[in-house]
CSV table of C-alpha atoms and ligand atoms in Angstrom, one decimal:
chain,number,residue,atom,x,y,z
A,1,MET,CA,0.0,0.0,0.0
A,2,ALA,CA,1.2,3.5,-0.9
A,3,ARG,CA,0.0,7.0,-0.1
A,4,ILE,CA,-0.4,8.9,-3.3
A,5,VAL,CA,-1.3,12.5,-4.3
A,6,MET,CA,-2.7,12.7,-7.8
A,7,LYS,CA,-3.0,16.1,-9.5
A,8,PHE,CA,-5.1,16.7,-12.6
A,9,GLY,CA,-4.6,19.9,-14.7
A,10,GLY,CA,-7.2,22.0,-16.6
A,11,THR,CA,-7.3,20.0,-19.8
A,12,SER,CA,-7.7,16.8,-17.8
A,13,VAL,CA,-10.9,18.1,-16.1
A,14,ALA,CA,-12.0,20.2,-19.1
A,15,ASP,CA,-15.6,18.7,-19.2
A,16,LEU,CA,-17.7,16.1,-17.5
A,17,ASP,CA,-16.5,13.2,-19.7
A,18,ARG,CA,-12.9,14.0,-18.8
A,19,ILE,CA,-13.8,14.3,-15.1
A,20,HIS,CA,-15.3,10.8,-15.3
A,21,ASN,CA,-12.0,9.6,-17.0
A,22,VAL,CA,-10.1,11.2,-14.1
A,23,ALA,CA,-12.3,9.4,-11.6
A,24,ARG,CA,-11.3,6.1,-13.4
A,25,HIS,CA,-7.6,6.9,-12.8
A,26,VAL,CA,-8.3,7.6,-9.1
A,27,LYS,CA,-10.4,4.4,-8.7
A,28,ARG,CA,-7.5,2.4,-10.2
A,29,GLU,CA,-5.2,3.6,-7.4
A,30,VAL,CA,-7.9,3.1,-4.7
A,31,ASP,CA,-8.6,-0.4,-5.9
A,32,ALA,CA,-4.9,-1.2,-5.7
A,33,GLY,CA,-5.2,-0.5,-2.0
A,34,ASN,CA,-3.5,2.9,-2.0
A,35,GLN,CA,-4.4,5.9,0.1
A,36,VAL,CA,-5.3,8.7,-2.3
A,37,ALA,CA,-5.7,12.5,-2.2
A,38,VAL,CA,-6.5,14.3,-5.5
A,39,VAL,CA,-5.7,17.9,-6.3
A,40,VAL,CA,-7.6,19.5,-9.2
A,41,SER,CA,-7.3,22.6,-11.4
A,42,ALA,CA,-10.2,24.5,-12.8
A,43,MET,CA,-11.6,23.4,-16.2
A,44,ALA,CA,-9.3,24.4,-19.1
A,45,GLY,CA,-9.9,28.1,-19.9
A,46,LYS,CA,-11.9,28.8,-16.8
A,47,THR,CA,-9.3,30.7,-14.9
A,48,ASN,CA,-8.5,32.8,-17.9
A,49,GLU,CA,-12.2,33.6,-18.2
A,50,LEU,CA,-12.4,34.6,-14.5
A,51,VAL,CA,-9.2,36.8,-14.8
A,52,GLY,CA,-10.7,38.4,-17.9
A,53,TRP,CA,-13.9,39.3,-15.9
A,54,VAL,CA,-11.8,40.9,-13.1
A,55,GLN,CA,-9.8,42.9,-15.7
A,56,ALA,CA,-13.0,44.1,-17.5
A,57,MET,CA,-14.3,45.7,-14.3
A,58,PRO,CA,-14.3,49.5,-14.0
A,59,LYS,CA,-11.4,50.9,-12.1
A,60,VAL,CA,-11.8,52.4,-8.7
A,61,ALA,CA,-11.6,56.2,-8.8
A,62,GLY,CA,-8.1,57.3,-8.2
A,63,ALA,CA,-6.5,53.8,-8.6
A,64,LYS,CA,-3.5,53.5,-10.9
A,65,ALA,CA,-4.2,52.2,-14.4
A,66,SER,CA,-3.6,48.5,-14.1
A,67,PHE,CA,-4.3,47.9,-10.4
A,68,TYR,CA,-7.3,46.1,-8.9
A,69,ASP,CA,-8.1,44.8,-5.5
A,70,ALA,CA,-6.0,41.6,-5.2
A,71,ARG,CA,-8.3,40.1,-2.4
A,72,GLU,CA,-11.3,40.2,-4.7
A,73,TYR,CA,-9.2,38.9,-7.6
A,74,ASP,CA,-8.5,35.9,-5.5
A,75,ALA,CA,-12.1,35.4,-4.4
A,76,ILE,CA,-13.1,35.3,-8.0
A,77,VAL,CA,-10.3,33.3,-9.7
A,78,ALA,CA,-10.2,30.6,-7.0
A,79,SER,CA,-13.8,29.6,-7.8
A,80,GLY,CA,-12.9,27.4,-10.8
A,81,GLU,CA,-11.2,24.8,-8.6
A,82,GLN,CA,-14.2,24.8,-6.2
A,83,VAL,CA,-16.4,23.5,-9.1
A,84,THR,CA,-14.1,20.8,-10.3
A,85,SER,CA,-13.4,19.5,-6.8
A,86,GLY,CA,-17.1,19.0,-6.2
A,87,LEU,CA,-17.7,17.5,-9.6
A,88,LEU,CA,-14.9,15.0,-9.2
A,89,ALA,CA,-16.1,14.0,-5.7
A,90,ILE,CA,-19.5,13.3,-7.1
A,91,ALA,CA,-18.1,11.3,-10.1
A,92,LEU,CA,-16.1,9.2,-7.6
A,93,GLN,CA,-19.1,8.6,-5.4
A,94,SER,CA,-21.0,7.5,-8.4
A,95,MET,CA,-18.4,4.8,-9.0
A,96,GLY,CA,-18.6,3.6,-5.4
A,97,VAL,CA,-15.5,5.4,-4.2
A,98,ASP,CA,-15.9,7.3,-0.9
A,99,ALA,CA,-14.8,10.8,-1.7
A,100,ARG,CA,-15.2,14.3,-0.3
A,101,SER,CA,-14.2,17.7,-1.7
A,102,TRP,CA,-11.9,20.1,0.2
A,103,GLN,CA,-11.4,23.8,-0.3
A,104,GLY,CA,-8.0,25.3,0.6
A,105,TRP,CA,-9.3,26.9,3.8
A,106,GLN,CA,-10.9,23.7,5.0
A,107,ILE,CA,-7.7,21.7,5.3
A,108,PRO,CA,-6.2,24.4,5.9
A,109,VAL,CA,-3.6,25.3,3.4
A,110,LYS,CA,-2.1,28.4,5.1
A,111,THR,CA,-0.4,31.0,2.9
A,112,ASP,CA,1.2,34.4,3.2
A,113,ASN,CA,-0.5,37.6,2.4
A,114,ALA,CA,0.7,38.0,-1.2
A,115,HIS,CA,-2.7,37.8,-2.8
A,116,GLY,CA,-2.6,36.6,-6.4
A,117,ALA,CA,0.8,35.0,-5.9
A,118,ALA,CA,0.7,33.7,-2.4
A,119,ARG,CA,3.2,31.2,-1.0
A,120,ILE,CA,2.2,28.3,1.1
A,121,LEU,CA,3.5,28.6,4.6
A,122,ASP,CA,2.0,25.5,6.3
A,123,ILE,CA,-0.4,22.7,5.6
A,124,ASP,CA,-2.1,20.8,8.4
A,125,GLY,CA,-2.2,17.3,7.0
A,126,SER,CA,-3.8,15.6,10.0
A,127,GLU,CA,-7.4,15.6,8.9
A,128,LEU,CA,-6.5,14.3,5.4
A,129,ILE,CA,-4.5,11.5,7.1
A,130,ARG,CA,-7.5,10.7,9.3
A,131,ARG,CA,-9.7,10.5,6.2
A,132,PHE,CA,-7.1,8.3,4.4
A,133,GLU,CA,-7.4,5.9,7.4
A,134,MET,CA,-11.2,5.8,7.0
A,135,GLY,CA,-10.6,4.8,3.3
A,136,GLN,CA,-11.9,8.2,2.0
A,137,VAL,CA,-10.5,10.0,-1.0
A,138,ALA,CA,-9.9,13.8,-0.4
A,139,VAL,CA,-10.5,15.8,-3.6
A,140,VAL,CA,-8.7,19.1,-2.9
A,141,ALA,CA,-9.3,22.3,-4.9
A,142,GLY,CA,-5.8,23.3,-6.1
A,143,PHE,CA,-4.4,26.8,-6.6
A,144,GLN,CA,-5.8,28.2,-3.3
A,145,GLY,CA,-5.3,28.6,0.4
A,146,VAL,CA,-6.1,30.9,3.2
A,147,GLY,CA,-4.0,34.0,4.1
A,148,PRO,CA,-3.3,35.5,7.5
A,149,ASP,CA,-6.1,37.9,6.9
A,150,ASN,CA,-8.4,34.8,6.8
A,151,ARG,CA,-9.3,35.4,3.2
A,152,LEU,CA,-8.9,33.2,0.1
A,153,ALA,CA,-5.4,33.5,-1.5
A,154,THR,CA,-4.3,32.0,-4.8
A,155,LEU,CA,-0.9,30.7,-5.6
A,156,GLY,CA,-0.1,32.3,-9.0
A,157,ARG,CA,-0.9,30.8,-12.4
A,158,GLY,CA,-0.2,27.1,-12.7
A,159,GLY,CA,-0.4,27.0,-8.9
A,160,SER,CA,-2.3,23.6,-8.6
A,161,ASP,CA,1.1,21.8,-9.1
A,162,THR,CA,2.4,23.6,-6.0
A,163,SER,CA,-0.8,22.6,-4.1
A,164,ALA,CA,-0.2,19.0,-5.0
A,165,VAL,CA,3.5,18.8,-4.1
A,166,ALA,CA,2.9,20.8,-0.8
A,167,ILE,CA,0.1,18.4,0.2
A,168,ALA,CA,2.2,15.4,-0.7
A,169,ALA,CA,4.9,16.8,1.6
A,170,ALA,CA,2.4,17.5,4.3
A,171,VAL,CA,0.9,14.0,4.4
A,172,LYS,CA,4.3,12.3,3.7
A,173,ALA,CA,3.1,10.8,0.5
A,174,ASP,CA,5.1,8.1,-1.3
A,175,ARG,CA,4.5,9.7,-4.6
A,176,CYS,CA,3.0,12.9,-6.2
A,177,ASP,CA,1.7,12.2,-9.7
A,178,ILE,CA,1.1,15.2,-11.8
A,179,TYR,CA,-1.3,14.2,-14.6
A,180,THR,CA,-1.4,16.5,-17.6
A,181,ASP,CA,-2.1,16.5,-21.3
A,182,VAL,CA,1.4,15.3,-22.2
A,183,ASP,CA,3.0,12.0,-21.1
A,184,GLY,CA,6.0,13.5,-19.4
A,185,VAL,CA,8.7,16.2,-19.5
A,186,TYR,CA,10.2,16.5,-22.9
A,187,THR,CA,13.5,18.0,-24.1
A,188,THR,CA,11.4,21.0,-25.2
A,189,ASP,CA,7.7,21.8,-25.6
A,190,PRO,CA,6.4,18.9,-27.7
A,191,ARG,CA,3.6,21.1,-29.1
A,192,MET,CA,6.2,23.3,-30.7
A,193,VAL,CA,8.8,20.7,-31.6
A,194,PRO,CA,7.3,17.3,-32.7
A,195,LYS,CA,10.9,15.9,-32.6
A,196,ALA,CA,11.2,16.6,-28.8
A,197,ARG,CA,12.0,13.5,-26.8
A,198,ARG,CA,10.4,12.4,-23.6
A,199,MET,CA,12.8,12.0,-20.7
A,200,LYS,CA,12.6,9.1,-18.3
A,201,LYS,CA,14.2,11.3,-15.5
A,202,ILE,CA,15.2,14.9,-15.1
A,203,ALA,CA,17.2,16.4,-12.2
A,204,PHE,CA,15.4,18.9,-9.9
A,205,GLU,CA,17.8,21.7,-10.8
A,206,GLU,CA,17.2,21.3,-14.5
A,207,MET,CA,13.5,21.1,-14.0
A,208,LEU,CA,13.7,24.2,-11.9
A,209,GLU,CA,15.4,26.0,-14.7
A,210,MET,CA,13.1,24.6,-17.4
A,211,ALA,CA,10.1,25.7,-15.4
A,212,SER,CA,11.4,29.2,-14.5
A,213,LEU,CA,12.5,29.8,-18.1
A,214,GLY,CA,9.1,29.1,-19.6
A,215,ALA,CA,8.3,25.4,-19.7
A,216,LYS,CA,5.0,25.6,-18.0
A,217,VAL,CA,4.6,21.9,-17.5
A,218,LEU,CA,5.3,22.4,-13.8
A,219,GLN,CA,5.0,25.6,-11.8
A,220,VAL,CA,8.4,26.7,-10.5
A,221,ARG,CA,7.5,26.7,-6.9
A,222,SER,CA,6.2,23.1,-7.1
A,223,VAL,CA,9.7,21.9,-8.3
A,224,GLU,CA,11.3,23.9,-5.4
A,225,LEU,CA,9.1,22.2,-2.9
A,226,ALA,CA,9.6,18.7,-4.4
A,227,MET,CA,13.4,19.3,-4.2
A,228,VAL,CA,13.4,20.6,-0.6
A,229,HIS,CA,11.0,18.0,0.7
A,230,LYS,CA,12.2,15.1,-1.4
A,231,VAL,CA,8.8,14.4,-2.9
A,232,ARG,CA,9.0,11.7,-5.5
A,233,THR,CA,7.2,13.5,-8.3
A,234,PHE,CA,6.1,12.0,-11.7
A,235,VAL,CA,4.7,13.9,-14.7
A,236,ARG,CA,2.3,11.6,-16.6
A,237,SER,CA,-0.7,11.7,-18.9
A,238,SER,CA,-4.3,11.6,-17.9
A,239,PHE,CA,-5.1,10.7,-21.5
A,240,ASP,CA,-3.5,7.3,-21.2
A,241,ASP,CA,-6.0,4.4,-20.7
A,242,PRO,CA,-6.6,4.3,-17.0
A,243,ASP,CA,-6.8,0.5,-17.1
A,244,ALA,CA,-3.7,-0.2,-19.1
A,245,PRO,CA,-1.5,-2.6,-17.1
A,246,GLU,CA,1.6,-0.4,-17.0
A,247,MET,CA,-0.5,2.4,-15.4
A,248,SER,CA,-0.6,0.3,-12.2
A,249,ASP,CA,3.2,0.2,-11.9
A,250,GLN,CA,3.8,1.7,-8.4
A,251,LEU,CA,7.5,2.1,-8.6
A,252,ASN,CA,8.1,3.4,-12.1
A,253,PRO,CA,4.8,4.5,-13.6
A,254,PRO,CA,4.9,5.7,-17.3
A,255,GLY,CA,6.0,9.4,-17.3
A,256,THR,CA,9.0,11.4,-16.1
A,257,LEU,CA,10.5,11.3,-12.7
A,258,ILE,CA,11.9,14.5,-11.2
A,259,CYS,CA,14.8,13.4,-9.1
A,260,ASP,CA,18.2,14.1,-7.6
A,261,GLU,CA,21.0,14.4,-10.1
A,262,GLU,CA,22.7,11.3,-8.7
A,263,GLU,CA,19.8,9.2,-9.8
A,264,ILE,CA,20.6,10.0,-13.5
A,265,VAL,CA,23.1,7.6,-15.0
A,266,GLU,CA,23.6,9.1,-18.4
A,267,GLN,CA,23.8,12.8,-18.0
A,268,GLU,CA,23.7,14.8,-21.3
A,269,VAL,CA,25.5,18.2,-21.6
A,270,VAL,CA,22.3,19.9,-22.7
A,271,THR,CA,19.1,18.3,-21.5
A,272,GLY,CA,16.5,20.8,-22.7
A,273,ILE,CA,15.4,24.0,-24.4
A,274,ALA,CA,12.8,26.3,-22.9
A,275,TYR,CA,11.3,29.4,-24.3
A,276,ALA,CA,9.2,32.4,-23.0
A,277,LYS,CA,7.4,34.4,-25.6
A,278,ASP,CA,5.9,37.8,-24.8
A,279,GLU,CA,9.0,39.3,-23.2
A,280,ALA,CA,9.5,43.1,-23.3
A,281,GLN,CA,12.8,44.9,-23.1
A,282,ILE,CA,13.2,48.3,-21.3
A,283,SER,CA,16.2,50.5,-21.7
A,284,LEU,CA,17.1,53.5,-19.6
A,285,ARG,CA,19.4,55.7,-21.5
A,286,ARG,CA,22.2,58.0,-20.1
A,287,LEU,CA,21.9,57.2,-16.4
A,288,ALA,CA,24.4,58.6,-14.0
A,289,ASP,CA,27.1,55.9,-13.4
A,290,ARG,CA,27.2,56.0,-9.6
A,291,PRO,CA,26.5,53.8,-6.6
A,292,GLY,CA,22.8,53.3,-5.9
A,293,VAL,CA,21.5,53.7,-9.4
A,294,SER,CA,20.5,50.0,-9.8
A,295,ALA,CA,18.8,50.0,-6.4
A,296,ALA,CA,16.9,53.1,-7.4
A,297,ILE,CA,15.6,51.3,-10.5
A,298,PHE,CA,15.0,47.8,-9.3
A,299,GLY,CA,13.8,48.5,-5.8
A,300,PRO,CA,10.6,50.3,-6.8
A,301,LEU,CA,10.0,47.6,-9.6
A,302,ALA,CA,10.3,44.9,-7.0
A,303,ASP,CA,8.0,46.8,-4.6
A,304,SER,CA,5.4,46.8,-7.4
A,305,HIS,CA,5.8,43.0,-7.8
A,306,ILE,CA,7.3,43.3,-11.3
A,307,ASN,CA,9.4,40.3,-12.2
A,308,VAL,CA,12.6,41.7,-13.8
A,309,ASP,CA,14.6,39.1,-15.6
A,310,MET,CA,17.7,39.7,-17.8
A,311,ILE,CA,19.6,42.7,-16.7
A,312,VAL,CA,22.4,44.2,-18.9
A,313,GLN,CA,24.4,47.3,-17.9
A,314,ASN,CA,26.9,48.9,-20.2
A,315,ILE,CA,30.3,49.9,-18.9
A,316,SER,CA,30.3,53.6,-19.4
A,317,GLU,CA,33.0,55.1,-21.7
A,318,ASP,CA,33.9,58.1,-19.5
A,319,GLY,CA,32.7,56.9,-16.1
A,320,SER,CA,29.8,59.4,-16.0
A,321,ARG,CA,26.8,58.0,-18.0
A,322,THR,CA,25.7,54.5,-18.8
A,323,ASP,CA,22.7,52.6,-20.1
A,324,MET,CA,20.7,49.9,-18.4
A,325,THR,CA,18.6,47.3,-20.2
A,326,PHE,CA,16.3,44.7,-18.6
A,327,THR,CA,13.4,42.5,-19.6
A,328,VAL,CA,10.0,42.0,-18.0
A,329,PRO,CA,7.0,39.9,-19.1
A,330,SER,CA,5.1,42.0,-21.7
A,331,GLY,CA,2.0,42.0,-19.5
A,332,ASP,CA,4.1,44.0,-16.9
A,333,ALA,CA,5.7,46.4,-19.3
A,334,ASP,CA,3.2,49.2,-18.9
A,335,LYS,CA,3.2,49.0,-15.2
A,336,ALA,CA,7.0,49.0,-15.2
A,337,LEU,CA,7.1,52.1,-17.4
A,338,GLU,CA,4.6,53.8,-15.1
A,339,VAL,CA,6.8,53.0,-12.1
A,340,LEU,CA,10.0,54.2,-13.8
A,341,ALA,CA,8.2,57.5,-14.9
A,342,GLY,CA,7.3,58.1,-11.3
A,343,GLU,CA,10.9,57.6,-10.2
A,344,LYS,CA,12.5,59.6,-13.0
A,345,ASP,CA,13.9,62.3,-10.7
A,346,VAL,CA,15.3,59.8,-8.2
A,347,ILE,CA,16.9,57.5,-10.8
A,348,GLY,CA,18.1,60.4,-13.1
A,349,TYR,CA,17.9,58.9,-16.6
A,350,ASP,CA,17.5,60.7,-19.8
A,351,VAL,CA,15.1,58.7,-21.9
A,352,VAL,CA,13.4,55.3,-21.5
A,353,GLN,CA,12.8,53.1,-24.5
A,354,SER,CA,10.8,49.8,-24.7
A,355,GLU,CA,10.2,47.1,-27.1
A,356,SER,CA,7.7,44.2,-26.7
A,357,GLY,CA,7.1,41.1,-28.7
A,358,LEU,CA,10.4,39.5,-27.8
A,359,ALA,CA,11.2,35.9,-26.9
A,360,LYS,CA,13.8,34.4,-24.5
A,361,ILE,CA,15.2,31.1,-25.5
A,362,SER,CA,17.2,29.1,-22.9
A,363,VAL,CA,19.5,26.1,-23.2
A,364,ILE,CA,19.6,24.1,-20.0
A,365,GLY,CA,21.9,21.3,-18.7
A,366,ILE,CA,23.8,20.3,-15.6
A,367,GLY,CA,26.5,19.0,-17.9
A,368,MET,CA,27.4,22.6,-18.9
A,369,ARG,CA,29.2,22.9,-15.6
A,370,SER,CA,32.0,20.8,-16.9
A,371,HIS,CA,31.9,21.5,-20.7
A,372,ALA,CA,33.2,24.5,-22.5
A,373,GLY,CA,31.9,25.8,-25.8
A,374,VAL,CA,28.2,25.2,-25.2
A,375,ALA,CA,27.3,28.9,-25.6
A,376,ALA,CA,29.5,29.3,-28.7
A,377,THR,CA,27.5,26.5,-30.4
A,378,ALA,CA,24.3,28.3,-29.8
A,379,PHE,CA,25.5,31.6,-31.1
A,380,LYS,CA,26.9,30.0,-34.3
A,381,ALA,CA,23.7,28.0,-34.9
A,382,LEU,CA,21.5,31.2,-34.5
A,383,ALA,CA,23.9,33.2,-36.7
A,384,GLU,CA,23.6,30.6,-39.5
A,385,LYS,CA,19.8,31.2,-39.4
A,386,SER,CA,20.4,35.0,-39.4
A,387,ILE,CA,18.7,35.4,-36.0
A,388,ASN,CA,19.9,38.5,-34.2
A,389,ILE,CA,20.7,38.3,-30.5
A,390,LYS,CA,19.6,41.2,-28.4
A,391,ALA,CA,20.8,40.2,-25.0
A,392,ILE,CA,22.5,37.2,-23.3
A,393,THR,CA,22.6,35.9,-19.8
A,394,THR,CA,24.3,32.8,-18.4
A,395,SER,CA,24.5,30.8,-15.2
A,396,GLU,CA,26.3,27.6,-14.4
A,397,ILE,CA,23.7,25.4,-16.0
A,398,LYS,CA,21.9,27.6,-18.5
A,399,ILE,CA,22.3,30.2,-21.3
A,400,SER,CA,19.4,32.5,-22.1
A,401,ILE,CA,19.2,34.5,-25.4
A,402,LEU,CA,16.8,37.3,-26.1
A,403,ILE,CA,15.6,37.5,-29.7
A,404,ASP,CA,12.7,38.9,-31.8
A,405,GLY,CA,9.6,36.9,-31.0
A,406,ALA,CA,8.9,36.1,-34.7
A,407,TYR,CA,12.0,33.8,-34.6
A,408,ALA,CA,11.1,32.0,-31.4
A,409,GLU,CA,10.1,28.7,-33.0
A,410,LEU,CA,12.9,28.7,-35.5
A,411,ALA,CA,15.4,29.3,-32.7
A,412,VAL,CA,14.0,26.6,-30.5
A,413,ARG,CA,14.0,24.0,-33.3
A,414,THR,CA,17.6,25.0,-34.4
A,415,LEU,CA,19.0,24.7,-30.9
A,416,HIS,CA,17.1,21.5,-30.2
A,417,SER,CA,18.8,20.0,-33.3
A,418,VAL,CA,22.2,21.4,-32.8
A,419,TYR,CA,22.5,19.9,-29.3
A,420,GLY,CA,21.5,16.5,-30.7
A,421,LEU,CA,18.1,16.4,-28.8
A,422,ASP,CA,15.9,15.5,-31.8
A,423,LYS,CA,14.2,12.2,-31.7
A,424,THR,CA,15.7,9.9,-34.3
B,501,ADP,P1,-2.1,21.4,-16.9
B,501,ADP,O1,-3.3,22.1,-17.3
B,501,ADP,O2,-2.2,19.9,-16.8
B,501,ADP,O3,-1.4,22.0,-15.6
B,501,ADP,P2,-0.2,22.9,-18.5
B,501,ADP,O4,-0.8,23.4,-19.8
B,501,ADP,O5,0.0,23.8,-17.4
B,501,ADP,O6,-1.0,21.6,-18.1
B,501,ADP,O7,1.2,22.2,-18.8
B,501,ADP,C1,1.3,21.2,-19.8
B,501,ADP,C2,1.8,21.8,-21.1
B,501,ADP,O8,3.2,22.2,-20.9
B,501,ADP,C3,1.9,20.8,-22.3
B,501,ADP,O9,0.7,20.8,-23.0
B,501,ADP,C4,3.1,21.4,-23.1
B,501,ADP,O10,2.6,22.1,-24.2
B,501,ADP,C5,3.8,22.4,-22.2
B,501,ADP,N1,5.2,22.2,-22.1
B,501,ADP,C6,6.1,23.2,-22.3
B,501,ADP,N2,7.3,22.7,-22.2
B,501,ADP,C7,7.2,21.4,-22.0
B,501,ADP,C8,8.2,20.3,-21.8
B,501,ADP,N3,9.5,20.6,-21.8
B,501,ADP,N4,7.7,19.0,-21.6
B,501,ADP,C9,6.4,18.8,-21.6
B,501,ADP,N5,5.5,19.7,-21.8
B,501,ADP,C10,5.9,21.0,-21.9
B,502,LIG,N1,-6.4,27.1,-12.7
B,502,LIG,C1,-5.2,27.7,-12.3
B,502,LIG,C2,-4.5,28.4,-13.6
B,502,LIG,O1,-5.1,28.2,-14.6
B,502,LIG,C3,-4.2,26.9,-11.6
B,502,LIG,C4,-3.7,25.7,-12.4
B,502,LIG,O2,-4.2,25.3,-13.4
B,502,LIG,O3,-2.7,25.1,-11.9
B,502,LIG,O4,-3.5,29.0,-13.4
B,503,MG,MG1,-0.3,23.7,-15.3
């Protein structure tokens, strides 16, 4: 007998037929004698619809352009998961499985106060464990918890993955299975590159980079939690036949295991390519080259919860003036420009320029630590396709390259081939 957390994403619960299909996956694990908690997302497209409704509401008089009340945003967008958790509990009951739905606050999943992008602080797993012992399946609404203000808080887009891994850690589950619409983690997004290969295993650190650099198959925070709490996490498909014999394999189910680097025998130099479209570049021209300038720029941006990514500062020629360029998600560009305009006198720049519609392509692999020339290979391959590079950042295990968004797909395919990742 094992204790398992099973998470089903939006496309897996997109309609009532699929919810019944999910119930069959759950029943299989229950029939095998396992203790099961399920975490569900909202039906595909639902959260986007709810977010759209919030954004379409009239602004409160005096509020800044793109701001709305984050507590009410959470109250609204968390509702999609409430519906699917109830529906799945009913589907399970109709199959003779004892099941009960749980909202975040009922467990409780306690979060901090960062409404819209809250972090889980603590989960009391005791009631879930009591239910396991009664043979009951808990169907938990993902993506939500309760903040210190006693109000609903959501965990950021894609947050049900994090709910699942955090619950798995809290109840000391043997496994956390993330069921989605692909059958594992691939060398790059298989929807963009049909030649992408599925990996049997991927190291936590590589998965963290893949996720934070755009591969939305897992939310970044879920990978961090899995790594810290050593949760055995598999990514697998809900579209596989629930009753196929290999689906019952308890040790190595079909899919990709996220694991410690030591568990991977044949480590490649480059394991994957990730991309993030919709990046915007902002440049501040002719800044004073003095201590405190970066803090004056990035402090206020951080205070406004703007996620700044690639940062490039020129070395000034004469030690007096310099340029600073950085990227933000396109959706945050207006807000960032607004913040920078408000701080113009403090920062002391001359002009600000921005460009959106860019893409960041990243090459990831732990093997890069011990191999030279990986970056040069990427630059040469992109040059041969006449793709211009606007900015570059590197770390020990990744290289990120900013390019015009129109070339994103070509660049991903080119790099995927040049590093020998194509399926043969
Ligand atoms: P869910 O709704 O189940 O949470 P998501 O849409 O959030 O599913 O994530 C699954 C999607 O992630 C896949 O459909 C795929 O297009 C995308 N994806 C991006 N990069 C990868 C990758 N390297 N491996 C697998 N899937 C990826
Ligand atoms: N429904 C939420 C979203 O679309 C959470 C999730 O799917 O993980 O972001
Ligand atoms: Mg997701």
